[in-house]
Amino acid sequence: MVRRWSFQRLALGVVLLAAAAGPLGAPDRTIAAAAGLAPHGETASTLASAAQQGGDLSVGASVQVQGTDGDGLRVRAAPSLQGDVAAVLVEGAQVEVLDGPVTADSVRWYRVRYDRQGGSGWVSGQYLVAAPATSGDSASATAAGASTASASAGGAPPLAAAPGVSSFGAPVAPSTVTVPAVLADVGASGDPASVADPSATGDPAALAAAGATAAGPGRYVRLGAYQANSPEYGMNIFIWGEANTTQRDLGKLRELNFTWQKTLFQWREIEGAGKGIFDWREADRVVSASTAAGIKVLARIDFPPSWACPTWDNRGNECAPDRFEDYADFIRAFTTRYGTGSPIGRVYGIEVWNEPNLAREWGNKPINQDQAGQYVRLLQLAYQAAKSVDPQMTIVTAGLTPTGTQNDDARPDDQYLQWIYDAGGAQWFDVLGAHGAGYKAPPEMSPDDVAADPSYGGHPSFSFRRVEQLRDVMVRNGDDAKQVWLLEFGWTSDEVHPAYAWHRVTEDQKAQYIVGAYKWARDKWSPWIGVMNLWNLSAPGWTRDNEEYWWSITNPDGTPRPAYNALLNARQNGTLP
């Protein structure tokens, strides 16, 4: 913990790509297709003959994506309808043919390179045409294709690539969005969009920075993100690789009437075998089981595979990938699989990395303002990738750990947050993620009082209400419309580990403080506090040697500790409605 996480609006998927999350140019826009999971547009009934394909598609040829009707072209890891989706290419994207044709599943497949870093995969030749000789460089070709798609969708301004983002074949972030007429009057009710003053005007760049996009003349629709009640109840749980205790732990959440669970989806566990080679089996099980239990999933995604960190010396906990684009590609594939309308199950939000204000979470590299800017770049690419597939996916910043340390090993969370804003990070997240360790202090104790008392650590970081100081940073930067979600919070009763034992509390105090924290948030932090994920339900294999064990509200065998019983009583008797 303190080691320092309705099809009604799915058509809004035109955000960031021209409706790019779904089928390969198919007119049938079902929920599954919009999630990028159904094989519409790739079947024999829609396959064009070689004579219909536009010009030279030989190896080495430069070609463009055309004819998807704004839906975008899915890139698969293998020439098969069952191949995992690695990316979705915007209409007009320029790519290079590397291999093919290969005929499989009645589709003529070509392997193409779609970014400057060598990203490649298989696409249907149905939607490839030779790039025009006058297309110029790849960036202008992509922008031109995007402009054509936007105009055909209703005359909205052309889609423009975000500054500094390569547009060679890759999905690009537009400054404006074409919204289908059927959604033009969607109001503020429900999850997740709101419509601003119909008479409002503004330039696209300013709107994009504010998280809003043009939905037609004089109308603006906010990009989709989950707006939580204040608060909603969540828990960090450990069901990955634990099929025998999955239903037990999900049942514990249901008994507490907790509606969220946060799970670490290690990138290396899914794409560890190599770029574009995915093993979704365990992730599918976790997401589908949670969805079936009525529990919303918040996915923490970090721990890169070794191929993404070839220069890492294995010091510290993990490293940032050498190519941030690799992480973004994984986020895109993950969102494609588990976004809105997925038949497997839905992930509602993604936490982008974990505790980047600690050197051991960033390859043991110095933590400073330049490194914070690097994290913002990672956040930007992840945001654009997820929203290109599902604009309703909620992007949450990495939880910043509260620490009193001020050196290259760690930086205070409030200072690091300001660096995120200084680097332009405000436009690349929907929710601020925070960690709210209570340390030794009761939840109502102010940061100033904790700072003034050495017995509590003598620093404002060592208080549950430290979160209020992060909120102050948001307000000072004009970002007060966003919520804060606690990705981890709690108290430890650690009797073993010196780094934690100094601030241990008793199990009975832990129970009292956790209930008090939820009550404080409900009474004092509404409406800006959102999902509060307690740390944690114990994993079945933990022992007293695991520092995580001491934060738990259950035992490894699933039996309750006092904090579990206190929460259950509070939820049942109305103390925590």
Coordinates of C-alpha atoms in Angstrom, one line a residue:
M1 CA 0.0 0.0 0.0
V2 CA 2.5 2.6 1.1
R3 CA 5.3 1.3 -1.0
R4 CA 6.2 4.7 -1.5
W5 CA -4.6 2.0 -7.6
S6 CA -25.5 1.4 -22.8
F7 CA -25.3 1.2 -26.4
Q8 CA -27.3 4.5 -26.0
R9 CA -24.1 6.5 -26.3
L10 CA -21.7 4.0 -27.7
A11 CA -22.2 5.6 -31.1
L12 CA -20.1 8.4 -29.6
G13 CA -17.3 6.1 -30.7
V14 CA -16.6 8.6 -33.5
V15 CA -14.4 10.3 -30.9
L16 CA -10.7 10.2 -31.7
L17 CA -11.3 8.0 -34.7
A18 CA -14.0 8.4 -37.2
A19 CA -16.1 5.8 -35.3
A20 CA -13.0 3.7 -35.2
A21 CA -13.7 1.1 -32.5
G22 CA -15.7 -1.3 -34.5
P23 CA -16.3 -3.3 -37.6
L24 CA -14.3 -3.2 -40.8
G25 CA -16.5 -1.0 -42.8
A26 CA -19.7 -2.9 -42.2
P27 CA -23.0 -1.1 -42.2
D28 CA -24.3 -3.3 -39.4
R29 CA -23.4 -1.4 -36.2
T30 CA -24.3 -3.8 -33.4
I31 CA -23.0 -3.4 -29.9
A32 CA -20.5 -6.2 -30.3
A33 CA -19.3 -4.6 -33.6
A34 CA -18.9 -1.2 -32.0
A35 CA -16.7 -2.9 -29.4
G36 CA -14.4 -4.1 -32.1
L37 CA -15.2 -7.8 -31.4
A38 CA -17.5 -8.9 -34.2
P39 CA -16.3 -9.9 -37.6
H40 CA -18.6 -7.7 -39.6
G41 CA -17.1 -6.4 -42.9
E42 CA -14.6 -9.2 -43.1
T43 CA -16.8 -12.0 -44.5
A44 CA -16.9 -13.4 -48.0
S45 CA -20.2 -11.5 -48.6
T46 CA -18.4 -8.2 -48.3
L47 CA -15.0 -9.2 -49.7
A48 CA -14.1 -7.3 -52.9
S49 CA -12.4 -9.0 -55.8
A50 CA -8.8 -8.3 -56.6
A51 CA -10.0 -6.3 -59.5
Q52 CA -11.9 -4.0 -57.2
Q53 CA -8.9 -3.4 -55.0
G54 CA -7.3 -0.1 -55.8
G55 CA -4.0 -0.4 -57.6
D56 CA -0.8 -1.8 -56.4
L57 CA -1.0 -3.9 -53.2
S58 CA 2.4 -5.6 -53.6
V59 CA 4.9 -5.9 -50.8
G60 CA 6.5 -2.5 -50.2
A61 CA 3.6 -0.5 -51.7
S62 CA 2.2 2.5 -49.8
V63 CA -1.6 2.2 -49.5
Q64 CA -4.4 3.9 -47.7
V65 CA -7.4 2.7 -45.7
Q66 CA -10.6 3.5 -47.7
G67 CA -14.2 2.4 -47.7
T68 CA -14.8 1.7 -44.0
D69 CA -17.6 4.3 -44.0
G70 CA -15.9 5.9 -41.0
D71 CA -15.8 2.7 -38.9
G72 CA -12.1 2.2 -39.2
L73 CA -10.0 -0.8 -40.1
R74 CA -9.1 -3.4 -37.5
V75 CA -5.5 -4.7 -37.4
R76 CA -5.3 -8.3 -36.2
A77 CA -2.3 -10.2 -34.8
A78 CA -2.9 -13.1 -37.3
P79 CA -4.6 -13.4 -40.7
S80 CA -7.8 -14.8 -39.2
L81 CA -11.2 -13.5 -38.0
Q82 CA -10.2 -15.0 -34.6
G83 CA -6.9 -13.0 -34.5
D84 CA -6.7 -10.6 -31.6
V85 CA -7.3 -6.9 -32.5
A86 CA -4.1 -4.9 -32.0
A87 CA -5.2 -1.5 -33.4
V88 CA -7.8 0.2 -35.3
L89 CA -6.8 2.4 -38.3
V90 CA -8.7 5.6 -39.1
E91 CA -10.2 6.1 -42.5
G92 CA -7.5 7.5 -44.8
A93 CA -4.6 6.2 -42.8
Q94 CA -1.5 5.4 -44.8
V95 CA 0.3 2.1 -44.3
E96 CA 3.0 0.0 -46.0
V97 CA 2.3 -3.5 -47.3
L98 CA 4.8 -6.0 -45.7
D99 CA 3.3 -9.4 -46.7
G100 CA 0.4 -11.0 -48.4
P101 CA -2.0 -11.7 -49.8
V102 CA -3.0 -14.6 -47.6
T103 CA -6.5 -16.0 -47.9
A104 CA -8.2 -17.3 -44.7
D105 CA -11.8 -17.3 -43.5
S106 CA -12.8 -16.2 -47.0
V107 CA -10.8 -13.0 -46.5
R108 CA -7.8 -11.8 -48.4
W109 CA -5.3 -10.6 -45.8
Y110 CA -2.3 -8.3 -46.0
R111 CA 0.2 -7.6 -43.3
V112 CA 0.9 -3.9 -43.0
R113 CA 3.1 -1.5 -41.1
Y114 CA 1.0 1.2 -39.5
D115 CA 3.4 3.3 -37.4
R116 CA 6.9 4.6 -37.6
Q117 CA 8.1 2.4 -34.8
G118 CA 7.4 -0.8 -36.8
G119 CA 3.9 -1.7 -35.5
S120 CA 2.4 -4.2 -37.9
G121 CA -0.5 -6.6 -38.3
W122 CA -3.0 -8.2 -40.7
V123 CA -5.9 -6.3 -42.3
S124 CA -8.5 -7.1 -44.9
G125 CA -7.4 -6.1 -48.4
Q126 CA -11.1 -5.1 -49.0
Y127 CA -10.3 -1.7 -47.5
L128 CA -6.8 -0.9 -49.0
V129 CA -6.2 1.2 -52.0
A130 CA -3.0 2.5 -53.5
A131 CA -2.0 5.8 -52.0
P132 CA -2.3 8.7 -54.5
A133 CA 1.0 9.9 -56.0
T134 CA 0.3 13.4 -54.8
S135 CA -0.4 12.4 -51.2
G136 CA 2.8 13.9 -49.9
D137 CA 4.1 12.7 -46.5
S138 CA 2.2 10.2 -44.4
A139 CA 1.0 12.8 -41.9
S140 CA -0.7 14.9 -44.6
A141 CA -2.2 11.8 -46.2
T142 CA -3.7 10.6 -42.9
A143 CA -5.1 14.1 -42.1
A144 CA -6.6 14.3 -45.6
G145 CA -8.3 10.9 -45.3
A146 CA -9.6 11.9 -41.9
S147 CA -10.9 15.2 -43.3
T148 CA -12.8 13.3 -46.0
A149 CA -14.3 10.9 -43.5
S150 CA -15.4 13.8 -41.2
A151 CA -16.9 15.7 -44.1
S152 CA -18.9 12.7 -45.3
A153 CA -20.2 12.2 -41.7
G154 CA -21.8 15.6 -41.6
G155 CA -19.5 18.5 -42.5
A156 CA -17.7 18.8 -39.2
P157 CA -14.2 20.3 -39.2
P158 CA -11.4 18.0 -40.3
L159 CA -9.9 15.6 -37.8
A160 CA -6.5 17.0 -36.7
A161 CA -3.7 15.0 -35.2
A162 CA -2.6 16.0 -31.7
P163 CA 0.7 17.9 -31.6
G164 CA 3.7 15.7 -31.6
V165 CA 1.8 12.5 -32.4
S166 CA 2.8 10.5 -35.4
S167 CA -0.2 10.1 -37.7
F168 CA 1.4 7.4 -39.9
G169 CA -1.5 4.9 -40.0
A170 CA -2.1 5.3 -36.3
P171 CA -5.4 6.4 -34.8
V172 CA -5.2 10.2 -34.3
A173 CA -7.0 12.5 -31.8
P174 CA -9.3 15.0 -33.5
S175 CA -10.0 18.3 -32.0
T176 CA -13.7 17.9 -32.9
V177 CA -16.1 15.1 -33.0
T178 CA -19.0 14.3 -35.4
V179 CA -21.9 13.1 -33.3
P180 CA -24.7 11.1 -34.9
A181 CA -28.0 12.9 -35.2
V182 CA -29.7 10.4 -33.0
L183 CA -27.5 11.5 -30.1
A184 CA -27.6 15.2 -30.8
D185 CA -30.1 15.9 -28.0
V186 CA -28.4 13.7 -25.4
G187 CA -28.6 15.6 -22.1
A188 CA -26.7 15.6 -18.8
S189 CA -28.6 12.8 -17.2
G190 CA -26.9 9.4 -16.8
D191 CA -23.5 8.1 -17.5
P192 CA -21.4 9.6 -18.9
A193 CA -22.0 12.7 -21.2
S194 CA -23.2 16.2 -20.6
V195 CA -24.2 18.8 -23.1
A196 CA -23.0 22.4 -22.4
D197 CA -24.8 25.6 -23.3
P198 CA -26.1 25.2 -26.9
S199 CA -25.2 28.8 -27.6
A200 CA -21.6 28.2 -26.5
T201 CA -18.8 28.7 -29.0
G202 CA -15.1 28.2 -28.8
D203 CA -12.1 27.1 -30.8
P204 CA -11.5 23.3 -31.1
A205 CA -8.1 23.3 -29.4
A206 CA -9.5 25.0 -26.3
L207 CA -12.5 22.6 -26.3
A208 CA -10.2 19.6 -26.5
A209 CA -8.1 20.9 -23.6
A210 CA -11.3 21.2 -21.6
G211 CA -12.4 17.7 -22.4
A212 CA -15.3 18.9 -24.6
T213 CA -15.8 18.5 -28.4
A214 CA -18.0 20.0 -31.0
A215 CA -21.2 18.0 -31.6
G216 CA -22.6 20.3 -34.3
P217 CA -23.1 24.0 -34.7
G218 CA -23.0 25.6 -31.3
R219 CA -23.2 22.3 -29.3
Y220 CA -20.6 20.6 -27.3
V221 CA -20.5 17.1 -25.8
R222 CA -18.1 16.2 -23.1
L223 CA -16.0 13.1 -23.8
G224 CA -17.4 10.1 -22.0
A225 CA -16.3 9.2 -18.5
Y226 CA -18.0 7.6 -15.6
Q227 CA -19.4 10.1 -13.1
A228 CA -19.5 8.3 -9.8
N229 CA -21.8 9.0 -6.9
S230 CA -20.0 10.6 -4.1
P231 CA -18.7 8.2 -2.9
E232 CA -19.0 4.8 -4.5
Y233 CA -17.6 1.8 -2.7
G234 CA -14.8 -0.3 -4.1
M235 CA -12.1 -2.8 -3.0
N236 CA -8.7 -4.0 -4.2
I237 CA -9.0 -7.7 -4.6
F238 CA -6.8 -10.5 -5.8
I239 CA -8.7 -12.9 -8.0
W240 CA -6.2 -13.0 -10.8
G241 CA -4.9 -16.6 -11.0
E242 CA -7.2 -17.6 -8.1
A243 CA -10.1 -19.4 -9.7
N244 CA -10.9 -21.3 -6.5
T245 CA -11.5 -18.1 -4.4
T246 CA -12.9 -15.8 -7.1
Q247 CA -16.6 -16.4 -6.3
R248 CA -15.8 -16.2 -2.6
D249 CA -14.2 -12.8 -2.8
L250 CA -16.8 -11.4 -5.3
G251 CA -19.4 -12.6 -2.8
K252 CA -17.7 -10.7 -0.1
L253 CA -18.1 -7.5 -2.1
R254 CA -21.7 -8.2 -2.8
E255 CA -22.3 -8.9 0.9
L256 CA -20.8 -5.4 1.7
N257 CA -22.8 -3.9 -1.2
F258 CA -19.6 -2.7 -2.7
T259 CA -20.0 -2.2 -6.5
W260 CA -16.4 -1.8 -7.7
Q261 CA -13.3 -4.0 -7.6
K262 CA -9.8 -2.9 -8.7
T263 CA -7.5 -5.5 -10.1
L264 CA -3.9 -5.3 -11.4
F265 CA -3.8 -6.5 -15.0
Q266 CA -0.1 -7.0 -15.6
W267 CA 0.8 -6.1 -19.1
R268 CA 3.4 -8.9 -19.1
E269 CA 0.9 -11.5 -18.2
I270 CA -1.2 -10.8 -21.3
E271 CA 1.4 -9.7 -24.0
G272 CA 4.5 -11.3 -22.5
A273 CA 5.2 -13.6 -25.4
G274 CA 6.0 -10.8 -27.8
K275 CA 4.5 -7.7 -29.4
G276 CA 1.0 -8.4 -30.6
I277 CA 0.9 -11.9 -29.1
F278 CA -1.9 -11.8 -26.6
D279 CA -3.1 -14.4 -24.0
W280 CA -6.5 -13.0 -22.8
R281 CA -7.6 -16.2 -21.0
E282 CA -7.1 -15.1 -17.4
A283 CA -8.1 -11.5 -18.1
D284 CA -11.3 -12.8 -19.7
R285 CA -12.1 -14.9 -16.6
V286 CA -11.6 -12.0 -14.2
V287 CA -13.6 -9.5 -16.2
S288 CA -16.5 -11.9 -17.0
A289 CA -16.8 -13.2 -13.4
S290 CA -16.9 -9.6 -12.1
T291 CA -19.4 -8.5 -14.6
A292 CA -21.6 -11.5 -13.9
A293 CA -21.5 -10.6 -10.2
G294 CA -22.6 -7.1 -10.9
I295 CA -19.2 -5.6 -9.9
K296 CA -17.6 -2.8 -12.0
V297 CA -14.0 -3.3 -12.9
L298 CA -11.2 -0.7 -12.5
A299 CA -8.1 -2.0 -14.2
R300 CA -4.6 -1.0 -13.1
I301 CA -2.3 -1.6 -16.0
D302 CA 1.5 -1.6 -15.6
F303 CA 4.4 -4.2 -15.2
P304 CA 5.6 -4.3 -18.8
P305 CA 6.9 -7.4 -20.5
S306 CA 10.6 -7.9 -20.9
W307 CA 10.6 -7.2 -24.6
A308 CA 9.2 -3.7 -23.8
C309 CA 12.0 -2.9 -21.4
P310 CA 15.1 -4.5 -23.0
T311 CA 17.5 -2.0 -21.3
W312 CA 16.2 -2.4 -17.8
D313 CA 18.7 -3.6 -15.2
N314 CA 15.9 -5.2 -13.0
R315 CA 16.5 -2.8 -10.1
G316 CA 13.4 -1.5 -8.4
N317 CA 9.9 -2.8 -8.8
E318 CA 9.3 -2.1 -12.5
C319 CA 10.3 0.1 -15.4
A320 CA 8.7 2.4 -17.9
P321 CA 8.6 0.9 -21.4
D322 CA 11.3 2.0 -23.8
R323 CA 8.7 2.9 -26.3
F324 CA 5.6 4.5 -24.8
E325 CA 3.7 3.6 -28.0
D326 CA 3.9 -0.1 -27.1
Y327 CA 2.0 0.6 -23.9
A328 CA -0.5 2.7 -25.8
D329 CA -1.0 -0.2 -28.3
F330 CA -1.7 -2.5 -25.4
I331 CA -4.2 -0.1 -23.9
R332 CA -5.9 0.1 -27.3
A333 CA -6.2 -3.7 -27.6
F334 CA -7.3 -4.0 -23.9
T335 CA -10.1 -1.4 -24.5
T336 CA -11.1 -3.0 -27.7
R337 CA -11.7 -6.2 -25.9
Y338 CA -13.3 -4.9 -22.7
G339 CA -14.9 -1.6 -23.6
T340 CA -18.5 -0.6 -23.7
G341 CA -20.7 -3.4 -25.1
S342 CA -18.1 -6.1 -24.8
P343 CA -19.8 -9.5 -24.7
I344 CA -17.0 -10.8 -22.4
G345 CA -17.6 -8.1 -19.8
R346 CA -16.9 -4.5 -19.3
V347 CA -14.0 -2.6 -17.7
Y348 CA -15.2 0.8 -16.7
G349 CA -11.9 2.5 -16.1
I350 CA -8.1 2.2 -16.6
E351 CA -5.5 3.4 -14.1
V352 CA -2.5 4.4 -16.2
W353 CA 0.6 3.1 -14.3
N354 CA 1.1 3.2 -10.6
E355 CA 3.0 5.6 -8.3
P356 CA 5.3 7.2 -10.9
N357 CA 6.5 9.6 -8.2
L358 CA 8.6 6.7 -6.9
A359 CA 11.9 5.8 -8.6
R360 CA 11.3 2.1 -8.0
E361 CA 8.2 2.3 -10.1
W362 CA 10.1 4.0 -13.0
G363 CA 13.1 1.8 -13.5
N364 CA 15.0 3.4 -10.6
K365 CA 15.5 6.6 -12.7
P366 CA 15.5 10.0 -11.0
I367 CA 12.1 11.4 -10.2
N368 CA 12.0 15.1 -11.2
Q369 CA 10.0 17.5 -13.4
D370 CA 11.4 16.0 -16.6
Q371 CA 10.4 12.5 -15.5
A372 CA 6.9 13.8 -14.7
G373 CA 6.7 15.1 -18.2
Q374 CA 7.6 11.7 -19.5
Y375 CA 4.7 10.2 -17.4
V376 CA 2.4 12.8 -19.0
R377 CA 3.5 11.6 -22.4
L378 CA 2.7 8.0 -21.4
L379 CA -0.7 9.2 -20.1
Q380 CA -1.5 11.1 -23.3
L381 CA -0.8 8.2 -25.5
A382 CA -2.8 5.8 -23.3
Y383 CA -5.7 8.3 -23.2
Q384 CA -5.7 8.7 -27.0
A385 CA -5.5 5.0 -27.6
A386 CA -8.4 4.1 -25.2
K387 CA -10.7 6.9 -26.4
S388 CA -10.0 6.0 -30.1
V389 CA -11.7 2.7 -29.3
D390 CA -14.3 3.6 -26.6
P391 CA -14.8 7.2 -25.6
Q392 CA -16.7 6.1 -22.6
M393 CA -13.6 4.4 -21.1
T394 CA -12.6 6.3 -18.0
I395 CA -8.9 7.2 -17.8
V396 CA -7.6 7.6 -14.3
T397 CA -4.1 8.9 -13.5
A398 CA -1.7 6.6 -11.7
G399 CA -2.2 6.8 -7.9
L400 CA 0.5 9.0 -6.5
T401 CA 1.9 7.8 -3.3
P402 CA 1.9 10.1 -0.3
T403 CA 5.5 10.4 0.8
G404 CA 7.4 13.0 2.8
T405 CA 10.5 12.2 0.8
Q406 CA 12.0 15.0 -1.4
N407 CA 14.8 13.7 -3.5
D408 CA 15.4 11.7 -6.8
D409 CA 14.1 8.6 -5.1
A410 CA 10.6 10.0 -4.5
R411 CA 8.8 13.3 -4.7
P412 CA 5.8 14.5 -2.7
D413 CA 2.5 13.7 -4.4
D414 CA 1.3 17.3 -4.4
Q415 CA 4.4 18.6 -6.1
Y416 CA 4.4 15.8 -8.7
L417 CA 0.7 16.6 -9.4
Q418 CA 1.6 20.2 -10.1
W419 CA 4.3 19.0 -12.5
I420 CA 1.7 16.9 -14.3
Y421 CA -0.3 20.1 -14.8
D422 CA 2.8 22.0 -15.9
A423 CA 3.4 19.5 -18.6
G424 CA -0.2 19.9 -20.0
G425 CA -1.5 16.7 -18.4
A426 CA -5.0 18.1 -17.6
Q427 CA -6.4 17.2 -21.0
W428 CA -5.2 13.6 -20.8
F429 CA -7.2 12.1 -17.9
D430 CA -10.8 12.0 -16.8
V431 CA -10.3 11.3 -13.1
L432 CA -7.4 12.0 -10.7
G433 CA -6.2 8.9 -9.0
A434 CA -4.9 9.2 -5.4
H435 CA -3.6 7.0 -2.6
G436 CA -5.0 7.7 0.8
A437 CA -3.0 5.9 3.4
G438 CA -4.1 6.9 6.8
Y439 CA -0.7 6.0 8.4
K440 CA -1.2 6.3 12.2
A441 CA -3.6 9.2 12.3
P442 CA -7.4 8.9 12.5
P443 CA -9.3 9.9 9.3
E444 CA -10.6 13.2 10.6
M445 CA -7.1 14.5 11.7
S446 CA -6.0 17.4 9.4
P447 CA -2.7 17.4 7.5
D448 CA -1.6 20.4 9.4
D449 CA -2.2 18.7 12.8
V450 CA -0.3 15.6 11.6
A451 CA 2.6 17.8 10.4
A452 CA 2.7 19.5 13.8
D453 CA 2.9 16.2 15.8
P454 CA 6.1 14.0 15.4
S455 CA 4.3 11.0 16.9
Y456 CA 2.1 10.9 13.7
G457 CA 5.1 11.3 11.4
G458 CA 5.4 15.1 11.4
H459 CA 4.5 15.6 7.7
P460 CA 1.2 16.4 6.1
S461 CA 1.6 13.3 3.8
F462 CA 0.9 11.0 6.7
S463 CA -2.8 11.7 6.9
F464 CA -5.9 10.4 5.2
R465 CA -6.9 14.0 4.5
R466 CA -3.8 14.5 2.5
V467 CA -6.2 14.0 -0.4
E468 CA -7.7 17.4 0.3
Q469 CA -4.3 19.0 -0.5
L470 CA -4.2 17.2 -3.9
R471 CA -7.7 18.6 -4.5
D472 CA -6.4 22.1 -3.8
V473 CA -3.8 21.6 -6.6
M474 CA -6.6 20.6 -9.0
V475 CA -8.6 23.7 -8.0
R476 CA -5.6 26.0 -8.5
N477 CA -5.1 24.6 -12.0
G478 CA -8.8 25.1 -12.9
D479 CA -9.4 21.4 -13.0
D480 CA -12.0 21.3 -10.2
A481 CA -14.8 19.7 -12.5
K482 CA -13.1 16.3 -12.3
Q483 CA -13.5 13.8 -9.5
V484 CA -10.8 12.2 -7.4
W485 CA -10.9 8.5 -7.0
L486 CA -9.0 6.8 -4.2
L487 CA -7.3 3.9 -5.8
E488 CA -5.9 2.6 -2.5
F489 CA -6.5 3.7 1.0
G490 CA -6.5 2.1 4.5
W491 CA -4.5 1.5 7.6
T492 CA -2.0 -1.3 8.5
S493 CA -1.6 -3.4 11.7
D494 CA 1.9 -4.5 10.6
E495 CA 3.9 -6.1 13.4
V496 CA 6.7 -7.4 11.2
H497 CA 8.1 -4.8 8.7
P498 CA 9.9 -1.8 10.2
A499 CA 8.9 0.4 7.2
Y500 CA 5.3 0.0 8.1
A501 CA 5.2 -1.0 11.8
W502 CA 6.0 2.6 13.0
H503 CA 2.5 3.6 11.9
R504 CA 0.6 0.5 12.8
V505 CA -2.8 0.6 14.4
T506 CA -4.8 -2.2 16.1
E507 CA -7.3 -4.2 14.2
D508 CA -10.1 -2.5 16.1
Q509 CA -8.7 0.9 15.3
K510 CA -8.4 -0.1 11.7
A511 CA -12.1 -1.0 11.7
Q512 CA -13.1 2.3 13.3
Y513 CA -10.9 4.4 11.0
I514 CA -12.1 2.8 7.7
V515 CA -15.7 3.4 8.5
G516 CA -14.8 6.9 9.6
A517 CA -12.9 7.5 6.4
Y518 CA -15.9 6.6 4.2
K519 CA -18.2 8.8 6.4
W520 CA -15.8 11.7 6.3
A521 CA -15.6 11.5 2.5
R522 CA -19.4 11.3 2.2
D523 CA -20.0 14.3 4.5
K524 CA -17.0 16.5 3.6
W525 CA -15.8 15.6 0.1
S526 CA -19.0 15.4 -2.0
P527 CA -19.4 15.9 -4.9
W528 CA -15.7 15.7 -5.9
I529 CA -14.9 12.3 -4.4
G530 CA -15.8 9.3 -6.5
V531 CA -14.9 5.7 -6.2
M532 CA -13.1 4.8 -3.0
N533 CA -11.1 1.5 -3.3
L534 CA -10.2 0.1 0.1
W535 CA -6.9 -1.7 0.4
N536 CA -7.7 -4.8 0.6
L537 CA -9.3 -8.2 0.7
S538 CA -6.5 -10.6 1.5
A539 CA -5.2 -12.9 -1.3
P540 CA -5.4 -16.6 -0.4
G541 CA -1.7 -17.2 -0.4
W542 CA -0.6 -14.3 1.9
T543 CA 1.1 -14.9 5.2
R544 CA 2.3 -12.6 8.0
D545 CA 5.5 -12.1 6.0
N546 CA 3.6 -10.2 3.3
E547 CA 3.3 -6.5 4.2
E548 CA 0.0 -6.5 2.2
Y549 CA -1.5 -9.0 4.7
W550 CA -1.5 -6.4 7.5
W551 CA -3.7 -4.0 5.5
S552 CA -6.4 -6.6 4.8
I553 CA -9.9 -6.7 6.2
T554 CA -10.2 -10.4 5.8
N555 CA -7.9 -13.3 6.5
P556 CA -6.3 -15.4 3.6
D557 CA -8.9 -18.1 4.3
G558 CA -11.7 -15.6 3.7
T559 CA -12.8 -15.2 7.4
P560 CA -13.5 -11.6 8.4
R561 CA -11.4 -9.3 10.5
P562 CA -13.0 -6.6 12.7
A563 CA -12.9 -4.0 9.8
Y564 CA -14.9 -6.3 7.6
N565 CA -17.6 -6.7 10.2
A566 CA -17.6 -3.0 11.0
L567 CA -18.2 -2.2 7.3
L568 CA -20.9 -4.8 7.0
N569 CA -22.7 -3.3 10.0
A570 CA -22.3 0.2 8.8
R571 CA -23.7 -0.7 5.4
Q572 CA -26.6 -2.5 6.9
N573 CA -27.6 0.0 9.6
G574 CA -27.4 3.1 7.5
T575 CA -24.2 4.6 8.9
L576 CA -22.7 4.2 5.4
P577 CA -25.7 4.3 3.0

